[in-house]
mmCIF file of C-alpha atoms and ligand atoms in Angstrom:
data_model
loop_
_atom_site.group_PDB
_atom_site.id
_atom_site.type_symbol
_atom_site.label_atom_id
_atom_site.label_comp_id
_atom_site.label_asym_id
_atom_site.label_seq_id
_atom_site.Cartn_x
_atom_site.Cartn_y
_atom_site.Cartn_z
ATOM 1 C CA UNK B 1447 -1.520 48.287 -10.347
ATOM 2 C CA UNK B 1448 -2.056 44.526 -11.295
ATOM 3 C CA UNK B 1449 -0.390 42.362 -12.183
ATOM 4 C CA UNK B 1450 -0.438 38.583 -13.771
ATOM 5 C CA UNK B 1451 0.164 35.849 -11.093
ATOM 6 C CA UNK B 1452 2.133 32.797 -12.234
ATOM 7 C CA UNK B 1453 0.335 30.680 -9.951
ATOM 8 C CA UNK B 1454 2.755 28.314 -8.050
ATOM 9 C CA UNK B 1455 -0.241 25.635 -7.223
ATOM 10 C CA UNK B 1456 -3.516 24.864 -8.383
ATOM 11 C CA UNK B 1457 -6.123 26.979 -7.529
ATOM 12 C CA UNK B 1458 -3.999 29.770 -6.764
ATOM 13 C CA UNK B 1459 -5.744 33.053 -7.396
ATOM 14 C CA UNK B 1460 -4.594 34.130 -11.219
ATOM 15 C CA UNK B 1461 -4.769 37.873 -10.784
ATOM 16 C CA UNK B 1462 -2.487 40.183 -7.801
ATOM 17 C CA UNK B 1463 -2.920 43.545 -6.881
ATOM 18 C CA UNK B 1464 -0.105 45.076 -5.819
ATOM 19 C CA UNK B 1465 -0.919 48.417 -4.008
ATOM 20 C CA UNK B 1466 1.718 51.531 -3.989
ATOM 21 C CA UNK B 1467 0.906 54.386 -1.845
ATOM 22 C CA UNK B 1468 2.582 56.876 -4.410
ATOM 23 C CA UNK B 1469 3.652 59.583 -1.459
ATOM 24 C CA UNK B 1470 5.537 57.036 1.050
ATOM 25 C CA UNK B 1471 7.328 56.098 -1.963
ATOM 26 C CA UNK B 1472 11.268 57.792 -2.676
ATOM 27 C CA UNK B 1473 11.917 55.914 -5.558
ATOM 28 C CA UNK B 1474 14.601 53.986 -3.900
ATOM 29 C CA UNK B 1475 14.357 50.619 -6.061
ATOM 30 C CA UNK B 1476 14.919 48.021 -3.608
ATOM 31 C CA UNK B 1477 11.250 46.423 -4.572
ATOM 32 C CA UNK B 1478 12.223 46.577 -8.017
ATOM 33 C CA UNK B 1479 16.004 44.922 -7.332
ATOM 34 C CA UNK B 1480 14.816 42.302 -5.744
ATOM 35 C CA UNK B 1481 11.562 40.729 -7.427
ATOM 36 C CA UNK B 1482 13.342 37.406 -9.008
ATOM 37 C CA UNK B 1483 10.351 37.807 -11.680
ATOM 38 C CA UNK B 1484 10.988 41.051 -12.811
ATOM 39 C CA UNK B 1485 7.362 42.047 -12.140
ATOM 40 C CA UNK B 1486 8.320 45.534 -11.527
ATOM 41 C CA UNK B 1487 10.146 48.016 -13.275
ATOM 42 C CA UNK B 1488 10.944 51.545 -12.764
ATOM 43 C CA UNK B 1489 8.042 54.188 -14.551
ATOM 44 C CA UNK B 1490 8.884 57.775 -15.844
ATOM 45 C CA UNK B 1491 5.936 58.834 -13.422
ATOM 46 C CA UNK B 1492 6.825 61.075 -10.493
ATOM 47 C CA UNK B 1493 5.275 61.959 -6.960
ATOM 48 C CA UNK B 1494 4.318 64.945 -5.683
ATOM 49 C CA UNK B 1495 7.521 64.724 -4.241
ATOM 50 C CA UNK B 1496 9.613 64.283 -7.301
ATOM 51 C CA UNK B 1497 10.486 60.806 -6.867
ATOM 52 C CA UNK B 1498 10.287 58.592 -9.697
ATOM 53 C CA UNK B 1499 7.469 55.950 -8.838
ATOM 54 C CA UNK B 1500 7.613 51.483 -9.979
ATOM 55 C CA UNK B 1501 5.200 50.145 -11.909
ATOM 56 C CA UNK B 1502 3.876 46.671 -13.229
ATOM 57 C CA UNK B 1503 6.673 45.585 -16.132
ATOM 58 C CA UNK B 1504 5.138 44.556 -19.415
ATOM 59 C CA UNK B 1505 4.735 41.204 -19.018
ATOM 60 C CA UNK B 1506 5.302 40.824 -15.470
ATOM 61 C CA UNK B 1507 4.194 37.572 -13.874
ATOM 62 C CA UNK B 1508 4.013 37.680 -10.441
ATOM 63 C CA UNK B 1509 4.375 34.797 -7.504
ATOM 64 C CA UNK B 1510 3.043 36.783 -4.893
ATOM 65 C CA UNK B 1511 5.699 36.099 -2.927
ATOM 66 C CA UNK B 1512 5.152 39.604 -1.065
ATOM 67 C CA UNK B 1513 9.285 40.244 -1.286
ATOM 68 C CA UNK B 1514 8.607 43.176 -2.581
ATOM 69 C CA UNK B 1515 6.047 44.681 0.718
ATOM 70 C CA UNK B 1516 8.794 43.112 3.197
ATOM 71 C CA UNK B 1517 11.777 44.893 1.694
ATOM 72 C CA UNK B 1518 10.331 48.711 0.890
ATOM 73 C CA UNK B 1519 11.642 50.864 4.036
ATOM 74 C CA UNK B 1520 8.641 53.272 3.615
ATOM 75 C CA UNK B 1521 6.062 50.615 3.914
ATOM 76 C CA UNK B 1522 5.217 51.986 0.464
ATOM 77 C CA UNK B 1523 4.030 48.510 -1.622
ATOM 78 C CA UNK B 1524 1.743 45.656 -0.639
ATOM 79 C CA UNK B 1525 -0.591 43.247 -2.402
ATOM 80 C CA UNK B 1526 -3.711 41.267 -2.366
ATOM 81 C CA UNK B 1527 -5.092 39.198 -4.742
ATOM 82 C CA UNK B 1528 -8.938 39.212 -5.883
ATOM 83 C CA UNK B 1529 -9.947 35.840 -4.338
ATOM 84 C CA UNK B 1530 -8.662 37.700 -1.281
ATOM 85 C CA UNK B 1531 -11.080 40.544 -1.559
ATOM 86 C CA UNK B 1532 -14.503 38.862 -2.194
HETATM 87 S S1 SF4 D 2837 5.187 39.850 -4.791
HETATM 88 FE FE1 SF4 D 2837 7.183 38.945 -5.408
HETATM 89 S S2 SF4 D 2837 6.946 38.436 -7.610
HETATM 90 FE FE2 SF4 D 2837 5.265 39.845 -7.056
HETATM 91 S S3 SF4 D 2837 6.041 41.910 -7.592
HETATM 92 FE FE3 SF4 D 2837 6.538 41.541 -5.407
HETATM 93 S S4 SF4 D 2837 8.614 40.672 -5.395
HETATM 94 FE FE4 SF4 D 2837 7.817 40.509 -7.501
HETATM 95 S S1 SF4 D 2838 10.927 49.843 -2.246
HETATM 96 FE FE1 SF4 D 2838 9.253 51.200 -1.578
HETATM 97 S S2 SF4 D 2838 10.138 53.251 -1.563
HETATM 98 FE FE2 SF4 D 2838 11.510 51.961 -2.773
HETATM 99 S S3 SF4 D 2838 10.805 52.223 -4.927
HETATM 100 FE FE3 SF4 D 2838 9.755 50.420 -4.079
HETATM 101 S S4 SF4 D 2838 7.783 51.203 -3.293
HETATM 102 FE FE4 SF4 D 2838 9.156 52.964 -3.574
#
């Protein structure tokens, strides 16, 4: 999923992809509580294990501030940005 980056300084990359490994994931919400930008939201899409998965809100801007990665128990979430991969 991608999402928007609100870049906090010039030259900042303007695009984040935030990764979600869709089976670690049980749908706890703690990545979704606590992103101050409301990046993510809850989906209506489920795992294989029933578990209702996040996804990129509508007009989520995110600061890449990788809250998200540090507070998911299952190690579920985690981003990069594009300048990162080439
Ligand atoms: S990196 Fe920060 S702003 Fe971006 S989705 Fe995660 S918690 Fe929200
Ligand atoms: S914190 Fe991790 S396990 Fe919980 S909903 Fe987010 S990605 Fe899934």
């Amino acid at each position: 999923m991608k999402a928007k980056r609100k870049p906090a300084k010039a030259g900042a990359p303007e695009v984040v992809e935030l990764f979600l490994d869709r089976d670690r994931c049980k749908g706890c919400r703690c990545c979704v509580e606590i992103c101050a930008r409301k990046t993510l939201a809850m989906g209506d899409e489920m795992n294989s294990k029933g578990y209702l998965l996040p996804k990129v809100a509508d007009n989520g801007e995110c600061a890449a501030c990788g809250l998200c990665a540090t507070i998911c128990p299952d190690f579920a979430v985690w981003l990069s940005s594009e300048d990162e991969e080439a």
